[in-house]
PDB file of C-alpha atoms and ligand atoms in Angstrom:
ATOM      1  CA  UNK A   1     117.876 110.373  87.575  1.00  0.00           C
ATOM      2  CA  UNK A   2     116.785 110.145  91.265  1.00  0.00           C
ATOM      3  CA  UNK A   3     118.820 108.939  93.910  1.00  0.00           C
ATOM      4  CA  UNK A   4     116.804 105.785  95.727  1.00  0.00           C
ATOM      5  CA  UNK A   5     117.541 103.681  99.149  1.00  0.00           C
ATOM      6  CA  UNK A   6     115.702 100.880  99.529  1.00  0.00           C
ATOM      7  CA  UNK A   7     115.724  99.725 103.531  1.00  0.00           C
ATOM      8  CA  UNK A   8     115.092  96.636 104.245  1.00  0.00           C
ATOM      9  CA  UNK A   9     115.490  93.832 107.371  1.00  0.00           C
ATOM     10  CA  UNK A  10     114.825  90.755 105.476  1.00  0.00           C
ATOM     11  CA  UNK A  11     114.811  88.954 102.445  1.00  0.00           C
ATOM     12  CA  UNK A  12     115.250  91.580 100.073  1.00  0.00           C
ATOM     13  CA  UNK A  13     113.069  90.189  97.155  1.00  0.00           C
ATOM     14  CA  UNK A  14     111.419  93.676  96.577  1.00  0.00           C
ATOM     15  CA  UNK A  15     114.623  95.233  96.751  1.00  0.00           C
ATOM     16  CA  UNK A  16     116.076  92.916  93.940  1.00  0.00           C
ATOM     17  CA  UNK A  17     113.032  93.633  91.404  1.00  0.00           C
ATOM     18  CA  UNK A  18     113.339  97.049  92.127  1.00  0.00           C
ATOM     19  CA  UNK A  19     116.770  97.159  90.991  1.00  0.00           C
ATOM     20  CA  UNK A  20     116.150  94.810  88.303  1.00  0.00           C
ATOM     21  CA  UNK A  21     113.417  96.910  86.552  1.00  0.00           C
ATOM     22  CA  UNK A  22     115.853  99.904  86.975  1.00  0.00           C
ATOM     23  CA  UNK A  23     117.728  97.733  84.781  1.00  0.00           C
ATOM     24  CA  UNK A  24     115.347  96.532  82.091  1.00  0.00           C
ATOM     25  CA  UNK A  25     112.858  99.218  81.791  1.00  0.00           C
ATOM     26  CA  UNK A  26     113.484 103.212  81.407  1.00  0.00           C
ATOM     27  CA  UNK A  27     112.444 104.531  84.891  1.00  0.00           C
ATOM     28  CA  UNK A  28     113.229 107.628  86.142  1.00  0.00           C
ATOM     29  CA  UNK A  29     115.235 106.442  89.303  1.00  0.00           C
ATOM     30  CA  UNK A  30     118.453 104.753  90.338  1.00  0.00           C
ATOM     31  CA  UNK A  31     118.957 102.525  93.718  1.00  0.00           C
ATOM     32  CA  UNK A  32     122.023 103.899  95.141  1.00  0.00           C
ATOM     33  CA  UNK A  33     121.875 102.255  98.057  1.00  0.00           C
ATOM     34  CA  UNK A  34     120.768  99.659 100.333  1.00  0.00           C
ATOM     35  CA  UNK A  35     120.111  99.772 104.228  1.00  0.00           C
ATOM     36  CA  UNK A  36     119.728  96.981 106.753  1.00  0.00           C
ATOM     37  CA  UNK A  37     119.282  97.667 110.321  1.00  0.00           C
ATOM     38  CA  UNK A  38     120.029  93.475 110.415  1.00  0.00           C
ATOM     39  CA  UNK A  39     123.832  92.330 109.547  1.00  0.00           C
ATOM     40  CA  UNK A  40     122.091  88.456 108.743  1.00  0.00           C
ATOM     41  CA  UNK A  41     119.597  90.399 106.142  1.00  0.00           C
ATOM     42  CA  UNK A  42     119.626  87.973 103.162  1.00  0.00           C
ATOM     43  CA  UNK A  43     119.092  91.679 101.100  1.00  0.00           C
ATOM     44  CA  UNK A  44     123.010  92.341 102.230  1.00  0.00           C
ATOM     45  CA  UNK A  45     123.404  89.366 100.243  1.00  0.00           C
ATOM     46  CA  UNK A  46     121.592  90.457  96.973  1.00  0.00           C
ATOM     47  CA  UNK A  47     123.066  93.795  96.761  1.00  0.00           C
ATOM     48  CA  UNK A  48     126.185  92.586  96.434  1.00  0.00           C
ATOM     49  CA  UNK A  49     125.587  90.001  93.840  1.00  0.00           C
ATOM     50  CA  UNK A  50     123.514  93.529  91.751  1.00  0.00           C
ATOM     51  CA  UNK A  51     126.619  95.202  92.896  1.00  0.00           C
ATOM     52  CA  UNK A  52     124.752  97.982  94.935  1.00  0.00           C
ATOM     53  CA  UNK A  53     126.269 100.053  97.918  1.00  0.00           C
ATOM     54  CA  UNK A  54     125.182  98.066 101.202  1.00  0.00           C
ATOM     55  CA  UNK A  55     125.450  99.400 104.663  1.00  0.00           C
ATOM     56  CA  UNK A  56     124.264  98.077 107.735  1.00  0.00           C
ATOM     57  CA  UNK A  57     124.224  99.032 111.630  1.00  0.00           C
ATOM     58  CA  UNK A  58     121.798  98.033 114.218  1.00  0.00           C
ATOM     59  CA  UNK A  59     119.872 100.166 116.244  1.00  0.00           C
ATOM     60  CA  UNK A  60     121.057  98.060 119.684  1.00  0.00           C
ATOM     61  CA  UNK A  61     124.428  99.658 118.989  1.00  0.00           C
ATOM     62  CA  UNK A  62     123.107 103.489 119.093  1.00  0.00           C
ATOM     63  CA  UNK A  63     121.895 104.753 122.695  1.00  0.00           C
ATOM     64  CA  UNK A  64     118.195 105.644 121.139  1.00  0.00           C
ATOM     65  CA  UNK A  65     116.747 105.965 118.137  1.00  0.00           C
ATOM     66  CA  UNK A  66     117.563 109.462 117.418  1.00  0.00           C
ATOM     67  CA  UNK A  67     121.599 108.688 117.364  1.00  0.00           C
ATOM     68  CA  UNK A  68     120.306 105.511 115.247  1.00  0.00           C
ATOM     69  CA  UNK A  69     118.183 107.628 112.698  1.00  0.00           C
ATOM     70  CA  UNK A  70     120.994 110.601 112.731  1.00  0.00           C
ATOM     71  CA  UNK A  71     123.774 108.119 111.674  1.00  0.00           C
ATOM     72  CA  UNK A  72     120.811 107.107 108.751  1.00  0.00           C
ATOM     73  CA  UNK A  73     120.941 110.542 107.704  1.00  0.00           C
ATOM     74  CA  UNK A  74     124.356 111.092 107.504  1.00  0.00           C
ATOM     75  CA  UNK A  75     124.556 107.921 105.213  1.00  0.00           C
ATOM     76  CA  UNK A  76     121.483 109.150 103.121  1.00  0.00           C
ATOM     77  CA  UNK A  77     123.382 112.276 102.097  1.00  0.00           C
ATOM     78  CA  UNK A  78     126.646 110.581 101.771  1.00  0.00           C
ATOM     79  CA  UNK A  79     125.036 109.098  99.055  1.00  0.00           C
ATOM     80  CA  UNK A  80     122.621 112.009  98.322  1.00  0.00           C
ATOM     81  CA  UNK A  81     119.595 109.797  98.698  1.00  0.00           C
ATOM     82  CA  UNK A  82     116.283 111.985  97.107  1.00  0.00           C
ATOM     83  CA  UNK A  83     113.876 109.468  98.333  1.00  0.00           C
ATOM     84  CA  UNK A  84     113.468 105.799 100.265  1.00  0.00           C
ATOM     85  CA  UNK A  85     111.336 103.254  99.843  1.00  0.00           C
ATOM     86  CA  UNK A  86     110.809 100.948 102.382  1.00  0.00           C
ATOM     87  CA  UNK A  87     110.482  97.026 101.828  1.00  0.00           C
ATOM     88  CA  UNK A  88     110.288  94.688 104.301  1.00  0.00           C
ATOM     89  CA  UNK A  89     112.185  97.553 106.859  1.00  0.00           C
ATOM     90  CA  UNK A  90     111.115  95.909 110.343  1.00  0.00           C
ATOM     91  CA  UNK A  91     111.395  98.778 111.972  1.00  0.00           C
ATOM     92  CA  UNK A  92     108.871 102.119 112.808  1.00  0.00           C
ATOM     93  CA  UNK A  93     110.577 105.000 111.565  1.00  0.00           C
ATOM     94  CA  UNK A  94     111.097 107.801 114.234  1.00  0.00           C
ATOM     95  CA  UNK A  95     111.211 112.042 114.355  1.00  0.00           C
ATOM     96  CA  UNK A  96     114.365 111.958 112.908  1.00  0.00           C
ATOM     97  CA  UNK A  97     114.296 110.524 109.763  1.00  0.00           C
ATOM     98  CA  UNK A  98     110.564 111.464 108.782  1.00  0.00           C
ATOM     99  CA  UNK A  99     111.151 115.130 109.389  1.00  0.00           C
ATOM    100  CA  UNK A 100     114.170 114.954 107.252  1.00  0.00           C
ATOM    101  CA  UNK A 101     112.693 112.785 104.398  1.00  0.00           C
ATOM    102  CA  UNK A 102     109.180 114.039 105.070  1.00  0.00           C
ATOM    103  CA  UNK A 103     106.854 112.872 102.352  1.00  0.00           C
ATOM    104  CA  UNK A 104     109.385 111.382 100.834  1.00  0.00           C
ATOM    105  CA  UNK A 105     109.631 107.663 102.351  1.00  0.00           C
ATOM    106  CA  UNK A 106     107.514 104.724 101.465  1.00  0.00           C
ATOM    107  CA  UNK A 107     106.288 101.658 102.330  1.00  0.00           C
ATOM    108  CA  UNK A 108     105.262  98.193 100.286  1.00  0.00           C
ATOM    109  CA  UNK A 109     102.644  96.353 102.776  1.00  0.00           C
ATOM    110  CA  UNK A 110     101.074  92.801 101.854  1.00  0.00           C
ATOM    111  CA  UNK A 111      97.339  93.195 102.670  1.00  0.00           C
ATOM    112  CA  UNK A 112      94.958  96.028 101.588  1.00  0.00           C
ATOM    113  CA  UNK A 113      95.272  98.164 104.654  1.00  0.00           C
ATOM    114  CA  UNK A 114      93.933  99.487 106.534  1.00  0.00           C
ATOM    115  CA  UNK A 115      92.874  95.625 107.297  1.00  0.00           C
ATOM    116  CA  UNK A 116      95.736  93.659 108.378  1.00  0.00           C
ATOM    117  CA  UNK A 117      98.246  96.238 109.587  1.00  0.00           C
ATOM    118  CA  UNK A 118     101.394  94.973 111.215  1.00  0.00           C
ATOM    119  CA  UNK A 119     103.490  91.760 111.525  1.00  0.00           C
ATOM    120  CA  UNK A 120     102.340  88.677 109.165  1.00  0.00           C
ATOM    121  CA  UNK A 121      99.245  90.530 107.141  1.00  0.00           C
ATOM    122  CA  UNK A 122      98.972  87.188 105.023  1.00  0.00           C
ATOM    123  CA  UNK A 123      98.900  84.958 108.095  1.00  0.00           C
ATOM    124  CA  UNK A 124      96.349  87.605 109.600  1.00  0.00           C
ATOM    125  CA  UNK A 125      94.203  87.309 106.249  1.00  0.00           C
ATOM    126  CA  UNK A 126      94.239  83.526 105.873  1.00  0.00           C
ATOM    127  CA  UNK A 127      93.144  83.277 109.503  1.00  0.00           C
ATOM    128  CA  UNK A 128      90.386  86.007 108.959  1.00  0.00           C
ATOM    129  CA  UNK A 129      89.057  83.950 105.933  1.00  0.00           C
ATOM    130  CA  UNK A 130      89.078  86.863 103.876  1.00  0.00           C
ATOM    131  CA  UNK A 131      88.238  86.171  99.881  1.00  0.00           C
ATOM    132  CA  UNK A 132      90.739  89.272  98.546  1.00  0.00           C
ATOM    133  CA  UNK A 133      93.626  90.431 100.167  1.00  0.00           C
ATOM    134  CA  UNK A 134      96.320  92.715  98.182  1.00  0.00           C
ATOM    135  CA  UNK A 135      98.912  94.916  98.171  1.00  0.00           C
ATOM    136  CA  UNK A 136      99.188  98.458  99.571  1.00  0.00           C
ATOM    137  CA  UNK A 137     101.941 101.475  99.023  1.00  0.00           C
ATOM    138  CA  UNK A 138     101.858 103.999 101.194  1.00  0.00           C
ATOM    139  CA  UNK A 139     103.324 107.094 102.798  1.00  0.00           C
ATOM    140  CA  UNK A 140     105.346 106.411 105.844  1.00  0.00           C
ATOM    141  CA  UNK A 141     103.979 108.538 108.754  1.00  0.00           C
ATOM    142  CA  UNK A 142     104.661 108.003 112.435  1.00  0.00           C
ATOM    143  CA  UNK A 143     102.698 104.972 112.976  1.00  0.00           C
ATOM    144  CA  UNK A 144     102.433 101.345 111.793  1.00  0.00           C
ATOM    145  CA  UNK A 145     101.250 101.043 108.571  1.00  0.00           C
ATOM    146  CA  UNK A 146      99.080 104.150 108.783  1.00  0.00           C
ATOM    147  CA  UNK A 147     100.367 106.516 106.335  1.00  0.00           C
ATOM    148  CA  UNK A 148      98.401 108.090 103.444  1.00  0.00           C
ATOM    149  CA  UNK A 149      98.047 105.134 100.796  1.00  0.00           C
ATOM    150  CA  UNK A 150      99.380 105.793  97.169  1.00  0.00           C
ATOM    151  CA  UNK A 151      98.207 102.588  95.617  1.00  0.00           C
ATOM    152  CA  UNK A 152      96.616  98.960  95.619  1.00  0.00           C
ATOM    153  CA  UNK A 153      95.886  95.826  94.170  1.00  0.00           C
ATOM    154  CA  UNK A 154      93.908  93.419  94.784  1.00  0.00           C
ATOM    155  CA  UNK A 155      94.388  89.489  95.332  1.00  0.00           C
ATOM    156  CA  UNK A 156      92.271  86.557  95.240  1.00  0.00           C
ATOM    157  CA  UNK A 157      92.469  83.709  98.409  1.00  0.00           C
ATOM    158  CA  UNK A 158      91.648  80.771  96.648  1.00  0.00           C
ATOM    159  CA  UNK A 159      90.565  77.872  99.408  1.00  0.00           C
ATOM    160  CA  UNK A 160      93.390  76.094  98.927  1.00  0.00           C
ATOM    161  CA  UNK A 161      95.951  78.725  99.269  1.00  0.00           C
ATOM    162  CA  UNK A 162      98.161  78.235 102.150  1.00  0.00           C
ATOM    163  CA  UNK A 163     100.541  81.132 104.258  1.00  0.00           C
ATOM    164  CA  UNK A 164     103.315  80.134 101.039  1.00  0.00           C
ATOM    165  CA  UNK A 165     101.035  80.267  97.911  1.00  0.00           C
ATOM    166  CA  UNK A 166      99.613  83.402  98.910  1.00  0.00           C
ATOM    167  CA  UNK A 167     102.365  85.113  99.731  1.00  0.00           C
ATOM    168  CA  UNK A 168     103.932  84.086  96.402  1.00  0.00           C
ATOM    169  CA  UNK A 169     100.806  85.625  94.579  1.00  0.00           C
ATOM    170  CA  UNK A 170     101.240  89.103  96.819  1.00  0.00           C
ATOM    171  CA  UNK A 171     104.878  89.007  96.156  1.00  0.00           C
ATOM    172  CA  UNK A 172     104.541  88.643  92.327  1.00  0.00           C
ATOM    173  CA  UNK A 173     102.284  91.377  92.222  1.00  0.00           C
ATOM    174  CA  UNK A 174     104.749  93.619  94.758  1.00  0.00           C
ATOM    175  CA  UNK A 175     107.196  92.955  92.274  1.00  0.00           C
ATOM    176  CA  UNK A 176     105.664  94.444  89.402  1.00  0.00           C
ATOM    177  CA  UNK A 177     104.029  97.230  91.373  1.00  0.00           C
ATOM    178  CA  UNK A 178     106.703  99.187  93.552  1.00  0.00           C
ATOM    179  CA  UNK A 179     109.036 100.319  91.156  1.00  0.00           C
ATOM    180  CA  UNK A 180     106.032 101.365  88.830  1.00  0.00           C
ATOM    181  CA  UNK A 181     104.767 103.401  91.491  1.00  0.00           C
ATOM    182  CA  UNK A 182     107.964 104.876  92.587  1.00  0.00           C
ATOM    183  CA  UNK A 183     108.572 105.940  89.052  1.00  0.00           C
ATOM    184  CA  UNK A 184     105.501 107.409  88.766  1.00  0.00           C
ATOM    185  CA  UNK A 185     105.977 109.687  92.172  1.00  0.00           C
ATOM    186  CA  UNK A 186     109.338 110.867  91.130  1.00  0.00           C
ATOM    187  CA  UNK A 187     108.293 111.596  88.009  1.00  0.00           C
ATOM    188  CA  UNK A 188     105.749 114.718  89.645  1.00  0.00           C
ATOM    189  CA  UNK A 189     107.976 115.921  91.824  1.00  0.00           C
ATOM    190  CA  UNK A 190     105.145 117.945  93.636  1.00  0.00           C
ATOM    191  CA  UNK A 191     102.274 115.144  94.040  1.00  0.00           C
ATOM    192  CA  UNK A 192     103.874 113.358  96.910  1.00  0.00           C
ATOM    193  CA  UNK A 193     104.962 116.607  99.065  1.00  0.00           C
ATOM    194  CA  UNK A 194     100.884 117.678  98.541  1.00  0.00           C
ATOM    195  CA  UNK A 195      99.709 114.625  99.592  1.00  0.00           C
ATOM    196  CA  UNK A 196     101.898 113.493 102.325  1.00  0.00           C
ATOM    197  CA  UNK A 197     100.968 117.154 103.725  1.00  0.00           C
ATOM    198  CA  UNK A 198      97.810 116.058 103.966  1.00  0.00           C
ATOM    199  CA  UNK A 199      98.030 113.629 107.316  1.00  0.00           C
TER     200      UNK A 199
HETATM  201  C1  LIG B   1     106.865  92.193 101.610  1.00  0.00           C
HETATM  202  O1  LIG B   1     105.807  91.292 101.508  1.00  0.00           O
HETATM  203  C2  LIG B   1     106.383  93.557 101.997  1.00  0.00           C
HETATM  204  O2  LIG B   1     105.075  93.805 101.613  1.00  0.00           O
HETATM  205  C3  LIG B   1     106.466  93.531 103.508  1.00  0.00           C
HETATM  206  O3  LIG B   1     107.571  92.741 103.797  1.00  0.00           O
HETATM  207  C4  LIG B   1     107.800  91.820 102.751  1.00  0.00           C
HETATM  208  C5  LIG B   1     109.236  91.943 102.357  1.00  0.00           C
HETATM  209  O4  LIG B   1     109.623  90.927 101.475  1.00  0.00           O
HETATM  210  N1  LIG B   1     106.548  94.876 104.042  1.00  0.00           N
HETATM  211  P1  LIG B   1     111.025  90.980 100.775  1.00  0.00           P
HETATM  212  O5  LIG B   1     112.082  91.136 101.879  1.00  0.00           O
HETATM  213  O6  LIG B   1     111.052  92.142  99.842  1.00  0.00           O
HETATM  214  O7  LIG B   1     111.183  89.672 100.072  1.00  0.00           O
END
């Protein structure tokens, strides 16, 4: 089994079906643990009702973000974390961590990059008028949202979607797609070192 953190800021509702099709279905990986860089994360709250190891500490408490990322690291082999997947982790990840986890962290992002990087990709898409938005997993690489992508999925805006019904449409389809894909990496061990290499 592989070790898996899940980091995320907000809400948490990737990080519960995650863990919930850990449970149901025979993947490959385990979420050992859960990081929030926010102590008000509603994500705090679902780990401990799917009894998973939470930890939190805010970057505002660390004197930069290499102390921040360091004290990350320490926690990720505490719990001899293999691999991370990011969901809804509000945060760009520095030096640090990415040379230690290199190839090895991911991201979930709600639009089909590269259109609509950065904060509020469905409010971004409904303003564009855009007929298909989606889904995107990626690499994690220095920037925002730039990283090597791994997979997508496509989404229909109907005219009467609003910012809610749309996002509930991306987020059913997150749901179903992030811990299929993060199975799938872990299961070659060598396809995501080759192709993160490659940026
Ligand atoms: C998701 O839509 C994800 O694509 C984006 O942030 C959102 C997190 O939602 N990166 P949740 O916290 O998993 O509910």
């Amino acid at each position: 089994m592989k070790r898996v953190a899940v980091f995320a800021s907000g809400s948490g509702s990737n990080f519960e079906a995650i863990v919930q099709a850990c449970r149901e279905q025979s993947l490959q990986f385990e979420v050992v643990l859960l990081f929030s860089d926010k102590e008000q994360a509603y994500a705090l709250e679902r780990a401990k009702n799917l009894n998973i190891p939470a930890h939190t500490f805010s970057p505002k408490n660390f004197p930069d973000k290499n102390s921040y990322e360091k004290e990350i690291v320490k926690l990720l082999e505490d719990y001899d974390v293999e691999f991370i997947a990011l969901a809804g982790y509000m945060r760009l990840v520095g030096p640090l961590l990415l040379n230690q986890y290199f190839g090895k962290i991911i991201n979930i992002h709600p639009s089909l990059l590269p259109s609509f990087p950065g904060k509020d990709a469905i409010g971004q898409a409904i303003k564009k008028g855009v007929k298909i938005t989606g889904v995107t997993i990626h690499y994690v690489d220095s920037g925002m949202d730039t990283g090597p992508i791994i997979a997508q999925e496509a989404v229909e805006v109907d005219e009467t979607d609003t910012h809610e019904t749309l996002q509930k449409k991306i987020q059913k389809i997150e749901h179903e797609l992030y811990p299929k894909i993060i199975d799938k990496l872990l299961r070659k061990d060598d396809h995501y070192v080759i192709k993160a290499s490659t940026n």
